[in-house]
PDB file of C-alpha atoms in Angstrom:
ATOM      1  CA  MET C   1      92.923 149.811  22.491  1.00 43.00           C
ATOM      2  CA  ARG C   2      89.237 150.105  23.219  1.00 42.00           C
ATOM      3  CA  LYS C   3      87.521 147.037  24.115  1.00 42.00           C
ATOM      4  CA  PHE C   4      84.312 146.129  22.231  1.00 40.00           C
ATOM      5  CA  LEU C   5      82.414 146.358  25.588  1.00 41.00           C
ATOM      6  CA  ASP C   6      83.381 150.088  25.467  1.00 45.00           C
ATOM      7  CA  LEU C   7      81.215 150.608  22.216  1.00 41.00           C
ATOM      8  CA  VAL C   8      78.151 148.608  22.788  1.00 40.00           C
ATOM      9  CA  GLU C   9      75.505 148.387  25.340  1.00 39.00           C
ATOM     10  CA  LYS C  10      74.732 144.899  26.635  1.00 37.00           C
ATOM     11  CA  ARG C  11      71.460 143.814  28.246  1.00 33.00           C
ATOM     12  CA  LEU C  12      70.401 140.406  29.583  1.00 34.00           C
ATOM     13  CA  PRO C  13      67.700 139.354  27.479  1.00 41.00           C
ATOM     14  CA  ASP C  14      64.910 138.665  30.283  1.00 42.00           C
ATOM     15  CA  ALA C  15      65.944 141.690  32.113  1.00 38.00           C
ATOM     16  CA  PRO C  16      65.671 145.058  30.299  1.00 40.00           C
ATOM     17  CA  GLY C  17      67.890 147.797  31.626  1.00 41.00           C
ATOM     18  CA  LYS C  18      70.274 145.265  33.601  1.00 37.00           C
ATOM     19  CA  GLN C  19      73.979 145.160  32.246  1.00 39.00           C
ATOM     20  CA  ALA C  20      75.026 141.703  31.048  1.00 39.00           C
ATOM     21  CA  GLU C  21      78.229 140.175  32.396  1.00 40.00           C
ATOM     22  CA  THR C  22      80.949 139.661  29.402  1.00 40.00           C
ATOM     23  CA  PRO C  23      80.234 136.388  27.813  1.00 41.00           C
ATOM     24  CA  GLU C  24      82.756 133.909  27.592  1.00 45.00           C
ATOM     25  CA  ALA C  25      84.074 132.870  24.232  1.00 44.00           C
ATOM     26  CA  PRO C  26      81.394 130.601  22.292  1.00 49.00           C
ATOM     27  CA  ALA C  27      82.101 126.822  22.559  1.00 51.00           C
ATOM     28  CA  ASP C  28      80.436 126.363  19.168  1.00 49.00           C
ATOM     29  CA  GLY C  29      82.765 128.871  17.446  1.00 49.00           C
ATOM     30  CA  VAL C  30      79.995 131.177  16.259  1.00 45.00           C
ATOM     31  CA  LEU C  31      80.811 134.826  16.984  1.00 46.00           C
ATOM     32  CA  LYS C  32      77.817 137.161  18.127  1.00 49.00           C
ATOM     33  CA  SER C  33      77.927 140.894  18.369  1.00 53.00           C
ATOM     34  CA  ARG C  34      75.419 143.527  19.177  1.00 56.00           C
ATOM     35  CA  PHE C  35      75.002 147.126  18.216  1.00 57.00           C
ATOM     36  CA  LYS C  36      72.110 149.530  19.220  1.00 69.00           C
ATOM     37  CA  ILE C  37      69.673 150.390  16.475  1.00 73.00           C
ATOM     38  CA  MET C  38      70.501 154.069  15.908  1.00 68.00           C
ATOM     39  CA  LYS C  39      67.345 155.182  13.834  1.00 65.00           C
ATOM     40  CA  SER C  40      64.079 153.757  13.013  1.00 64.00           C
ATOM     41  CA  ASP C  41      60.928 154.895  11.019  1.00 67.00           C
ATOM     42  CA  ASP C  42      57.841 153.571  12.839  1.00 73.00           C
ATOM     43  CA  GLU C  43      55.681 153.973   9.738  1.00 82.00           C
ATOM     44  CA  LYS C  44      57.867 152.444   7.116  1.00 92.00           C
ATOM     45  CA  MET C  45      59.076 149.640   9.638  1.00 93.00           C
ATOM     46  CA  LEU C  46      62.863 150.558   8.975  1.00 93.00           C
ATOM     47  CA  ALA C  47      65.696 150.156  11.237  1.00 93.00           C
ATOM     48  CA  PHE C  48      69.271 151.226  10.869  1.00 92.00           C
ATOM     49  CA  GLY C  49      72.274 151.111  12.755  1.00 92.00           C
ATOM     50  CA  TRP C  50      75.875 149.612  12.867  1.00 92.00           C
ATOM     51  CA  ALA C  51      76.211 145.834  12.120  1.00 91.00           C
ATOM     52  CA  SER C  52      79.957 145.757  13.041  1.00 91.00           C
ATOM     53  CA  VAL C  53      82.710 148.332  13.891  1.00 93.00           C
ATOM     54  CA  SER C  54      86.309 147.871  13.130  1.00 94.00           C
ATOM     55  CA  MET C  55      87.887 150.983  14.200  1.00 94.00           C
ATOM     56  CA  ARG C  56      86.709 153.878  16.432  1.00 93.00           C
ATOM     57  CA  VAL C  57      86.835 157.513  15.274  1.00 92.00           C
ATOM     58  CA  GLY C  58      90.424 158.350  15.473  1.00 87.00           C
ATOM     59  CA  GLY C  59      91.675 154.950  14.305  1.00 89.00           C
ATOM     60  CA  GLU C  60      91.684 152.965  17.639  1.00 89.00           C
ATOM     61  CA  VAL C  61      91.223 149.349  16.808  1.00 88.00           C
ATOM     62  CA  ILE C  62      88.283 147.556  18.476  1.00 90.00           C
ATOM     63  CA  GLU C  63      88.510 144.228  20.420  1.00 87.00           C
ATOM     64  CA  ASP C  64      85.221 142.348  20.599  1.00 79.00           C
ATOM     65  CA  TRP C  65      83.788 140.084  23.575  1.00 74.00           C
ATOM     66  CA  GLN C  66      86.110 137.186  22.529  1.00 76.00           C
ATOM     67  CA  GLY C  67      89.281 139.387  22.283  1.00 82.00           C
ATOM     68  CA  ASP C  68      89.107 139.264  18.557  1.00 85.00           C
ATOM     69  CA  ILE C  69      89.858 142.064  15.992  1.00 89.00           C
ATOM     70  CA  ILE C  70      88.452 142.278  12.593  1.00 90.00           C
ATOM     71  CA  GLU C  71      90.608 144.252   9.828  1.00 90.00           C
ATOM     72  CA  PRO C  72      88.438 146.737   7.849  1.00 93.00           C
ATOM     73  CA  ALA C  73      89.219 144.779   4.944  1.00 93.00           C
ATOM     74  CA  GLU C  74      87.833 141.555   6.132  1.00 92.00           C
ATOM     75  CA  LEU C  75      84.757 143.339   7.602  1.00 93.00           C
ATOM     76  CA  GLU C  76      84.318 144.809   4.249  1.00 95.00           C
ATOM     77  CA  ALA C  77      84.705 141.397   2.486  1.00 94.00           C
ATOM     78  CA  ALA C  78      82.125 139.612   4.843  1.00 92.00           C
ATOM     79  CA  ALA C  79      79.606 142.318   4.321  1.00 94.00           C
ATOM     80  CA  TYR C  80      79.906 142.119   0.625  1.00 95.00           C
ATOM     81  CA  GLU C  81      79.367 138.325   0.955  1.00 92.00           C
ATOM     82  CA  TYR C  82      76.292 138.802   3.295  1.00 91.00           C
ATOM     83  CA  VAL C  83      74.645 141.126   0.915  1.00 92.00           C
ATOM     84  CA  ARG C  84      75.517 138.916  -2.314  1.00 93.00           C
ATOM     85  CA  LEU C  85      74.239 135.607  -0.525  1.00 90.00           C
ATOM     86  CA  TYR C  86      71.610 136.774   2.027  1.00 89.00           C
ATOM     87  CA  GLY C  87      70.301 139.971   2.490  1.00 89.00           C
ATOM     88  CA  GLU C  88      67.618 139.031   4.746  1.00 91.00           C
ATOM     89  CA  GLY C  89      67.256 139.469   8.511  1.00 92.00           C
ATOM     90  CA  GLY C  90      65.941 137.052  11.150  1.00 92.00           C
ATOM     91  CA  GLU C  91      64.669 136.950  14.734  1.00 92.00           C
ATOM     92  CA  MET C  92      67.232 136.106  17.553  1.00 90.00           C
ATOM     93  CA  HIS C  93      69.142 133.855  15.059  1.00 87.00           C
ATOM     94  CA  GLU C  94      66.336 131.529  15.227  1.00 88.00           C
ATOM     95  CA  ARG C  95      63.637 132.364  12.522  1.00 89.00           C
ATOM     96  CA  GLY C  96      64.788 133.767   9.080  1.00 91.00           C
ATOM     97  CA  GLY C  97      62.712 135.971   6.772  1.00 92.00           C
ATOM     98  CA  VAL C  98      61.348 138.756   9.324  1.00 95.00           C
ATOM     99  CA  ALA C  99      63.349 141.391   7.729  1.00 95.00           C
ATOM    100  CA  VAL C 100      65.184 142.476   4.089  1.00 95.00           C
ATOM    101  CA  LEU C 101      68.263 144.485   3.949  1.00 95.00           C
ATOM    102  CA  VAL C 102      67.783 147.976   2.177  1.00 96.00           C
ATOM    103  CA  GLU C 103      70.917 149.675   3.089  1.00 96.00           C
ATOM    104  CA  SER C 104      74.537 148.548   3.566  1.00 97.00           C
ATOM    105  CA  VAL C 105      77.724 150.469   3.431  1.00 97.00           C
ATOM    106  CA  VAL C 106      81.144 149.645   4.960  1.00 97.00           C
ATOM    107  CA  PHE C 107      82.583 152.949   5.692  1.00 97.00           C
ATOM    108  CA  THR C 108      86.342 152.740   5.243  1.00 96.00           C
ATOM    109  CA  GLU C 109      88.887 155.450   5.333  1.00 95.00           C
ATOM    110  CA  GLU C 110      89.154 155.686   1.651  1.00 95.00           C
ATOM    111  CA  LYS C 111      85.361 155.600   1.004  1.00 96.00           C
ATOM    112  CA  MET C 112      84.929 158.470   3.506  1.00 96.00           C
ATOM    113  CA  GLU C 113      87.565 160.379   1.937  1.00 95.00           C
ATOM    114  CA  ALA C 114      85.975 159.924  -1.584  1.00 96.00           C
ATOM    115  CA  MET C 115      82.475 160.945  -0.077  1.00 96.00           C
ATOM    116  CA  ALA C 116      84.176 164.124   1.358  1.00 95.00           C
ATOM    117  CA  ILE C 117      83.124 162.968   4.871  1.00 94.00           C
ATOM    118  CA  PRO C 118      85.861 164.717   7.261  1.00 93.00           C
ATOM    119  CA  ALA C 119      88.298 162.597   8.821  1.00 89.00           C
ATOM    120  CA  GLY C 120      87.473 161.395  12.415  1.00 90.00           C
ATOM    121  CA  THR C 121      83.795 161.988  11.789  1.00 93.00           C
ATOM    122  CA  LEU C 122      82.678 158.268  11.446  1.00 95.00           C
ATOM    123  CA  PRO C 123      84.208 154.930  12.655  1.00 95.00           C
ATOM    124  CA  VAL C 124      85.443 152.375  10.355  1.00 96.00           C
ATOM    125  CA  GLY C 125      82.470 149.843  10.353  1.00 96.00           C
ATOM    126  CA  TRP C 126      79.569 148.437   8.456  1.00 95.00           C
ATOM    127  CA  TRP C 127      76.221 150.437   8.601  1.00 95.00           C
ATOM    128  CA  ILE C 128      73.017 148.752   7.695  1.00 95.00           C
ATOM    129  CA  GLY C 129      69.434 149.117   7.307  1.00 95.00           C
ATOM    130  CA  PHE C 130      66.712 146.840   7.348  1.00 95.00           C
ATOM    131  CA  LYS C 131      62.955 146.949   6.283  1.00 96.00           C
ATOM    132  CA  VAL C 132      60.982 144.666   8.841  1.00 95.00           C
ATOM    133  CA  LEU C 133      58.283 142.555   7.286  1.00 96.00           C
ATOM    134  CA  ASP C 134      56.916 140.921  10.402  1.00 95.00           C
ATOM    135  CA  LYS C 135      54.636 143.182  12.553  1.00 94.00           C
ATOM    136  CA  GLU C 136      55.072 141.444  15.800  1.00 95.00           C
ATOM    137  CA  VAL C 137      58.937 141.654  15.219  1.00 95.00           C
ATOM    138  CA  TRP C 138      58.560 145.472  14.387  1.00 94.00           C
ATOM    139  CA  GLU C 139      56.713 145.826  17.807  1.00 94.00           C
ATOM    140  CA  LYS C 140      59.571 144.389  19.699  1.00 94.00           C
ATOM    141  CA  VAL C 141      61.857 146.971  17.959  1.00 92.00           C
ATOM    142  CA  LYS C 142      59.643 149.941  19.037  1.00 90.00           C
ATOM    143  CA  ASP C 143      59.126 148.664  22.595  1.00 92.00           C
ATOM    144  CA  GLY C 144      62.724 148.011  23.006  1.00 91.00           C
ATOM    145  CA  THR C 145      62.747 144.134  23.316  1.00 94.00           C
ATOM    146  CA  TYR C 146      65.018 144.343  20.251  1.00 92.00           C
ATOM    147  CA  PRO C 147      67.254 147.473  20.701  1.00 90.00           C
ATOM    148  CA  MET C 148      70.248 146.399  18.444  1.00 89.00           C
ATOM    149  CA  PHE C 149      71.253 144.413  15.676  1.00 87.00           C
ATOM    150  CA  SER C 150      73.252 141.047  16.318  1.00 83.00           C
ATOM    151  CA  ILE C 151      75.349 139.602  13.663  1.00 79.00           C
ATOM    152  CA  GLU C 152      76.814 135.994  13.872  1.00 76.00           C
ATOM    153  CA  GLY C 153      79.321 134.182  11.580  1.00 77.00           C
ATOM    154  CA  GLU C 154      82.343 132.217  11.502  1.00 80.00           C
ATOM    155  CA  ALA C 155      85.758 133.122  10.922  1.00 81.00           C
ATOM    156  CA  GLU C 156      89.475 131.543  10.904  1.00 83.00           C
ATOM    157  CA  ARG C 157      91.194 132.999  14.319  1.00 85.00           C
ATOM    158  CA  VAL C 158      94.845 133.866  13.751  1.00 85.00           C
ATOM    159  CA  GLU C 159      96.947 134.355  17.021  1.00 80.00           C
ATOM    160  CA  VAL C 160      99.206 137.439  16.618  1.00 69.00           C
ATOM    161  CA  ASP C 161     102.441 138.616  18.380  1.00 66.00           C
ATOM    162  CA  GLU C 162     101.195 141.104  21.157  1.00 61.00           C
ATOM    163  CA  LYS C 163     105.100 141.697  21.813  1.00 52.00           C
ATOM    164  CA  LYS C 164     105.578 143.911  18.905  1.00 50.00           C
ATOM    165  CA  GLU C 165     105.589 147.505  19.721  1.00 41.00           C
ATOM    166  CA  SER C 166     102.974 148.644  17.311  1.00 45.00           C
ATOM    167  CA  THR C 167      99.424 149.774  17.351  1.00 47.00           C
ATOM    168  CA  ALA C 168      98.633 148.056  13.975  1.00 52.00           C
ATOM    169  CA  PRO C 169      95.748 145.677  14.114  1.00 47.00           C
ATOM    170  CA  GLU C 170      97.978 142.639  13.077  1.00 48.00           C
ATOM    171  CA  ASN C 171     100.067 143.309  16.013  1.00 44.00           C
ATOM    172  CA  GLN C 172      97.282 142.993  18.604  1.00 46.00           C
ATOM    173  CA  GLY C 173      94.966 140.420  20.149  1.00 50.00           C
ATOM    174  CA  ARG C 174      93.435 137.674  17.868  1.00 58.00           C
ATOM    175  CA  LEU C 175      93.028 138.618  14.528  1.00 59.00           C
ATOM    176  CA  LEU C 176      89.876 137.311  12.506  1.00 61.00           C
ATOM    177  CA  LYS C 177      91.022 136.394   8.954  1.00 55.00           C
ATOM    178  CA  ARG C 178      88.864 135.414   6.255  1.00 49.00           C
ATOM    179  CA  VAL C 179      85.557 135.561   7.497  1.00 52.00           C
ATOM    180  CA  ILE C 180      83.809 132.163   6.429  1.00 45.00           C
ATOM    181  CA  ASP C 181      80.573 132.709   4.400  1.00 40.00           C
ATOM    182  CA  SER C 182      78.161 130.709   6.066  1.00 39.00           C
ATOM    183  CA  GLU C 183      74.311 130.675   6.867  1.00 38.00           C
ATOM    184  CA  ALA C 184      75.254 131.677  10.231  1.00 38.00           C
ATOM    185  CA  ASN C 185      76.167 135.032   8.943  1.00 40.00           C
ATOM    186  CA  ARG C 186      72.787 136.679   9.031  1.00 43.00           C
ATOM    187  CA  SER C 187      71.794 139.684  10.943  1.00 48.00           C
ATOM    188  CA  MET C 188      68.894 139.928  13.285  1.00 50.00           C
ATOM    189  CA  VAL C 189      66.715 142.766  14.114  1.00 53.00           C
TER     190      VAL C 189
END
């Protein structure tokens, strides 16, 4: 199983280019994840990328910084709730209203098959796009100050039996169940 750290690039907030240490599990119970912005359109102030990835191409389950796993169905449900209830992006989890969600799709194996996307092409994950409304924030996206999306939210942690001989997500690590809808479930550009 790949670790979350194998998928994302971590940087210290005040030292661009320096690798960050693996963070400890948060004391406040709020989970935070960061994924690089994969595409942007300077003229339109649009940024696109993965909000969260559950499984790598090939089916490997991803374990995040806190040792948690998010099942594809749980990720999909959380994404739908985010779109339904919020649909906006904030700046560094502090200031809301700086961006609006313009694209959201959770690529599951079933959806990829229905769209004729060949197996093994994309990970199972949540792809998002934001229209940035704040010019100062957009400048930070362009200059690399904000090189990735950061999500946070709350979930119920369920310990799972690691002794079972299976690669199924329910038999590895700590599984995040029932992602709890909360105002903390907001993305940042």
